[in-house]
PDB file of C-alpha atoms in Angstrom:
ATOM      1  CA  UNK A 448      24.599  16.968 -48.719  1.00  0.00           C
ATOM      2  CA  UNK A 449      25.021  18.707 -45.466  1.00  0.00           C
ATOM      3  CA  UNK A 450      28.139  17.870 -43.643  1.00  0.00           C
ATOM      4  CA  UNK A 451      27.543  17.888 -39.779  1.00  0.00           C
ATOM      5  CA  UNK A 452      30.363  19.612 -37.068  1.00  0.00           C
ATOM      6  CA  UNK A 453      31.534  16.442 -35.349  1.00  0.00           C
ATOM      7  CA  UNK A 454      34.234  17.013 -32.244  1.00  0.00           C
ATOM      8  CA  UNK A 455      37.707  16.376 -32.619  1.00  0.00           C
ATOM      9  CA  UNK A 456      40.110  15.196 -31.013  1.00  0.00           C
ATOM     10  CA  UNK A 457      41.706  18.378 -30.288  1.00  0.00           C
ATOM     11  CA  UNK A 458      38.421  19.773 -27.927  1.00  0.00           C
ATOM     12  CA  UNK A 459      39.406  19.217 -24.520  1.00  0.00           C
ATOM     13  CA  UNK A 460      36.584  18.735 -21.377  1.00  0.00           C
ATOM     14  CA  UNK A 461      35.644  22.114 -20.068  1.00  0.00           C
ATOM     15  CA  UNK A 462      36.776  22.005 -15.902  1.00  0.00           C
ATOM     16  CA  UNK A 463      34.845  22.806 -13.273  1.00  0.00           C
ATOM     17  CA  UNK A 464      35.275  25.990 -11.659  1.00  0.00           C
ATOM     18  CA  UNK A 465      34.646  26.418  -8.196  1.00  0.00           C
ATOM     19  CA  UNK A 466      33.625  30.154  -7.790  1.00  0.00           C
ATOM     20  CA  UNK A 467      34.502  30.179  -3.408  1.00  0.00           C
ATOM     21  CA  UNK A 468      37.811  28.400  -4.180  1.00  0.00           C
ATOM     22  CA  UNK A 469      38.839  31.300  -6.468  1.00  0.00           C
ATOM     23  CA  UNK A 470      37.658  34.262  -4.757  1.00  0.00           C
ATOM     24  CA  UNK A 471      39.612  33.045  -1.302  1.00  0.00           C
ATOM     25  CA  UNK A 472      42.712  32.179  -3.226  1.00  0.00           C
ATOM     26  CA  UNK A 473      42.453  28.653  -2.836  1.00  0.00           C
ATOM     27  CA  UNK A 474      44.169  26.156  -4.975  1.00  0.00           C
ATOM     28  CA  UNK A 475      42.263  25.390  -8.058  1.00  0.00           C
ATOM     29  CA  UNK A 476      43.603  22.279  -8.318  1.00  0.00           C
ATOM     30  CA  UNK A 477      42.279  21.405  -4.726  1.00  0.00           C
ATOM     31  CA  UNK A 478      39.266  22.662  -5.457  1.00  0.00           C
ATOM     32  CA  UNK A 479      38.828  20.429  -8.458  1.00  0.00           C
ATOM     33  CA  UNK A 480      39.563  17.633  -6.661  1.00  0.00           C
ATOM     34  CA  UNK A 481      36.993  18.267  -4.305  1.00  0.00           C
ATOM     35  CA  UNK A 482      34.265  18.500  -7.087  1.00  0.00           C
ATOM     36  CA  UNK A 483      35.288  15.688  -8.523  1.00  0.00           C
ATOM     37  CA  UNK A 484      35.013  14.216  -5.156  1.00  0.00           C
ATOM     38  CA  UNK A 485      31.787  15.447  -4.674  1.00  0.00           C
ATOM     39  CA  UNK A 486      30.524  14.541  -8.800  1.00  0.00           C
ATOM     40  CA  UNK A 487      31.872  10.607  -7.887  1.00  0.00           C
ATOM     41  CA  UNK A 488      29.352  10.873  -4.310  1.00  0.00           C
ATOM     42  CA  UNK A 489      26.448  11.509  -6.686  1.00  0.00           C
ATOM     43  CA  UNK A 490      27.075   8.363  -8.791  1.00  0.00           C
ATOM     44  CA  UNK A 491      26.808   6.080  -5.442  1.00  0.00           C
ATOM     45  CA  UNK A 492      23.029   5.469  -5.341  1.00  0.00           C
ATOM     46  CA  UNK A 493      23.252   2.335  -3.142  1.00  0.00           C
ATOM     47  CA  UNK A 494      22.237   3.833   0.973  1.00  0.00           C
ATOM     48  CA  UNK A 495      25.018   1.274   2.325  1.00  0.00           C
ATOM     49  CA  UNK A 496      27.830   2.350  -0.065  1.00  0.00           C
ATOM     50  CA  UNK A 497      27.317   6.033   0.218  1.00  0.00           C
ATOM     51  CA  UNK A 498      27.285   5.601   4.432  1.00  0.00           C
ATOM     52  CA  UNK A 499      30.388   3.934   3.826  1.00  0.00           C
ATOM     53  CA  UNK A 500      31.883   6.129   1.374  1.00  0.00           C
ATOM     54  CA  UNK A 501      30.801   9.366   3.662  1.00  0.00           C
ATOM     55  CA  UNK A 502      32.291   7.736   6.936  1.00  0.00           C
ATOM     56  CA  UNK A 503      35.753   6.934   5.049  1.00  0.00           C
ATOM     57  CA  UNK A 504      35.435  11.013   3.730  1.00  0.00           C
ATOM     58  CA  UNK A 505      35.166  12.089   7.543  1.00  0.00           C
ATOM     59  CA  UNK A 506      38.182   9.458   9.290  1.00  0.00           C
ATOM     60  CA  UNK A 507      39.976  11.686   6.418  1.00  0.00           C
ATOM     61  CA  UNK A 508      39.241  14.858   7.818  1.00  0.00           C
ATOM     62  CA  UNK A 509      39.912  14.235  11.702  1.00  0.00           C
ATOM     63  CA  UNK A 510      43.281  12.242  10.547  1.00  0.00           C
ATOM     64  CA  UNK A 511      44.360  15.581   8.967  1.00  0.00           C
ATOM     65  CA  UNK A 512      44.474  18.003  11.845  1.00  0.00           C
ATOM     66  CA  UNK A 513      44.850  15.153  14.832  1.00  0.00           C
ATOM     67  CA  UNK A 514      47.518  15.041  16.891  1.00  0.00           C
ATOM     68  CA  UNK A 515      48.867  11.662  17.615  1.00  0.00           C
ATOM     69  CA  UNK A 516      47.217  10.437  20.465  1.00  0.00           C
ATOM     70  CA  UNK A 517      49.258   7.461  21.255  1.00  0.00           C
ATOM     71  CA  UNK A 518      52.696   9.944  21.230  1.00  0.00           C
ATOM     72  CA  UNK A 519      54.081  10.406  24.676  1.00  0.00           C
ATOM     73  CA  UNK A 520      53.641  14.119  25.742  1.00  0.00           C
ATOM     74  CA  UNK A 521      56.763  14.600  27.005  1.00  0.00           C
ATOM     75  CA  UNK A 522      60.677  13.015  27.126  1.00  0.00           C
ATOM     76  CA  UNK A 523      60.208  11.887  30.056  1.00  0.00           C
ATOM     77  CA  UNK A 524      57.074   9.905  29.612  1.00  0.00           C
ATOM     78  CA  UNK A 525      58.919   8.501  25.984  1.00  0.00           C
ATOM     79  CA  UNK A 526      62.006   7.113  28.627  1.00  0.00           C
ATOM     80  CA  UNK A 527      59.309   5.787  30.894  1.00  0.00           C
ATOM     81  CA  UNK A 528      57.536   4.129  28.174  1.00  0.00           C
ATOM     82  CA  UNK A 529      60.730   2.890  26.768  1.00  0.00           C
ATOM     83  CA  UNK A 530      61.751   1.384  30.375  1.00  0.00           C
ATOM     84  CA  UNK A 531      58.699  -0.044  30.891  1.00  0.00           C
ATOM     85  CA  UNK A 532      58.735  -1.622  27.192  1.00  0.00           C
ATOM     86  CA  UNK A 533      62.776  -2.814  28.321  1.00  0.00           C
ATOM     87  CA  UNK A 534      61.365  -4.539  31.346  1.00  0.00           C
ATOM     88  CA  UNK A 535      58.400  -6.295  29.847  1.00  0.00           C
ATOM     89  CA  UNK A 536      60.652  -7.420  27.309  1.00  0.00           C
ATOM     90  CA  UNK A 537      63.553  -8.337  30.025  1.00  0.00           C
ATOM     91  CA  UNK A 538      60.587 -10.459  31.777  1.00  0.00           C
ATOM     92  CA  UNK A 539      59.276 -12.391  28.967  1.00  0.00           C
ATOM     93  CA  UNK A 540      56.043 -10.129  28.656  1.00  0.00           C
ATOM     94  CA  UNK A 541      56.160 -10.227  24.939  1.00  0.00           C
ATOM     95  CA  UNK A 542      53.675 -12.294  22.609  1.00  0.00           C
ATOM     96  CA  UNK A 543      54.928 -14.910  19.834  1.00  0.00           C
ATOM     97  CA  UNK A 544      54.112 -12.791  16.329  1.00  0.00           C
ATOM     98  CA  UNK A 545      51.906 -16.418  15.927  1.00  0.00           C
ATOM     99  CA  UNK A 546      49.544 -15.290  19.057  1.00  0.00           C
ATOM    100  CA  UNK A 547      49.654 -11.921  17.814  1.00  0.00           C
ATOM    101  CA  UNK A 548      48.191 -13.243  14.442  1.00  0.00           C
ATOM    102  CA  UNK A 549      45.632 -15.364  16.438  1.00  0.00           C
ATOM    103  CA  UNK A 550      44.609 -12.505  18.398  1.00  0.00           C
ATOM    104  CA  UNK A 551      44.051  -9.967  15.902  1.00  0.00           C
ATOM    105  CA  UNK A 552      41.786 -12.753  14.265  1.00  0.00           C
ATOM    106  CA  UNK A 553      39.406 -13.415  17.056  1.00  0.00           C
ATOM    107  CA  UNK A 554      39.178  -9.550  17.245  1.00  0.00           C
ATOM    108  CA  UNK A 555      38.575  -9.271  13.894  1.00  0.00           C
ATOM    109  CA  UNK A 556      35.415 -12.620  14.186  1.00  0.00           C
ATOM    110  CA  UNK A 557      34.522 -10.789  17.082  1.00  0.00           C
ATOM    111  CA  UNK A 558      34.056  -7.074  15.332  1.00  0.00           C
ATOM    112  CA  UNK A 559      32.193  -8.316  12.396  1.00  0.00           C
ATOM    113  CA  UNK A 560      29.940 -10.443  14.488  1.00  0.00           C
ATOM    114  CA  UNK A 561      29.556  -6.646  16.984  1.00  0.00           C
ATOM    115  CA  UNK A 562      31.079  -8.280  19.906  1.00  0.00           C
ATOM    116  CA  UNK A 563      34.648  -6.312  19.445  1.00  0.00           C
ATOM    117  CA  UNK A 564      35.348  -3.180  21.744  1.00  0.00           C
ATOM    118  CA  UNK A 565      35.658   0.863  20.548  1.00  0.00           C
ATOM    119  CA  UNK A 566      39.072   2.054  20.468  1.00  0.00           C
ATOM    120  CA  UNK A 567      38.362   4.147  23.306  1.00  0.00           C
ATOM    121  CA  UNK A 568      37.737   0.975  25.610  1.00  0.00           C
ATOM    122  CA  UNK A 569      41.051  -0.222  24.311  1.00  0.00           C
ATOM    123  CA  UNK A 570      42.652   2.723  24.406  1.00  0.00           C
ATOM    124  CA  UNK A 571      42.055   3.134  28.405  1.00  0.00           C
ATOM    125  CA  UNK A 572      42.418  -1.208  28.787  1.00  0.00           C
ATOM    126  CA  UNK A 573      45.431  -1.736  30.899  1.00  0.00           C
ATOM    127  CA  UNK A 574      47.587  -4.176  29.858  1.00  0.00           C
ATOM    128  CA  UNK A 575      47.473  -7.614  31.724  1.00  0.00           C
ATOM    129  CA  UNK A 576      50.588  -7.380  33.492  1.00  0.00           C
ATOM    130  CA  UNK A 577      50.879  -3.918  34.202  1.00  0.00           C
ATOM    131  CA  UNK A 578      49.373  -2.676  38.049  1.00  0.00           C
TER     132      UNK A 578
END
């Protein structure tokens, strides 16, 4: 009776090896995660899902290297910022955390139905009670 080689427990999983990441002295632990990353893409096989999965991938990318874009540029456009939040406040220009609620769920009715705004249109909307 021949007895057949079966693995044991003690064989680990070879790892993948990403020949660029080594010879530009990158991480190899990066660059394993970005094989993997890659190795978990080629499972998706569904069009929608792997648009989806690609767009989340690239809001990743720009969030790493952007600046903040709603961060005042200078101290003196923090303070007027900051004054002009004090006097809207002072004035009762403020919304009730209820209307807030009920806002962000018409905008949220409004996006899935493609009736919502991009963030650059509400980015550059001026607020309703500032000149």
């Amino acid at each position: 009776m021949t007895i057949k080689p079966y693995p044991t427990d003690e064989t680990q999983p070879s790892q993948h090896v990403s020949e660029p990441a080594v010879s530009y002295g990158l991480s190899q632990n990066i660059a394993s995660l970005k094989l993997e990353a890659i190795d978990e893409l080629m499972k998706i096989f569904d069009p929608e899902r792997l648009s989806q999965a690609v767009d989340y991938l690239r809001s990743l990318g720009r969030e790493e290297g952007r600046d903040y874009p709603y961060c005042p540029s200078s101290i003196d456009a923090m303070k007027q910022e900051l004054a002009e939040a004090e006097d809207d406040f002072a004035n009762g220009r403020v919304f009730s955390s209820d209307e807030l609620r009920a806002g962000v769920r018409i905008a949220m009715e409004q996006s899935r139905q493609g009736l919502g705004i991009t963030h650059e249109e509400m980015r550059n909307r001026k607020r309703p009670w500032r000149k």
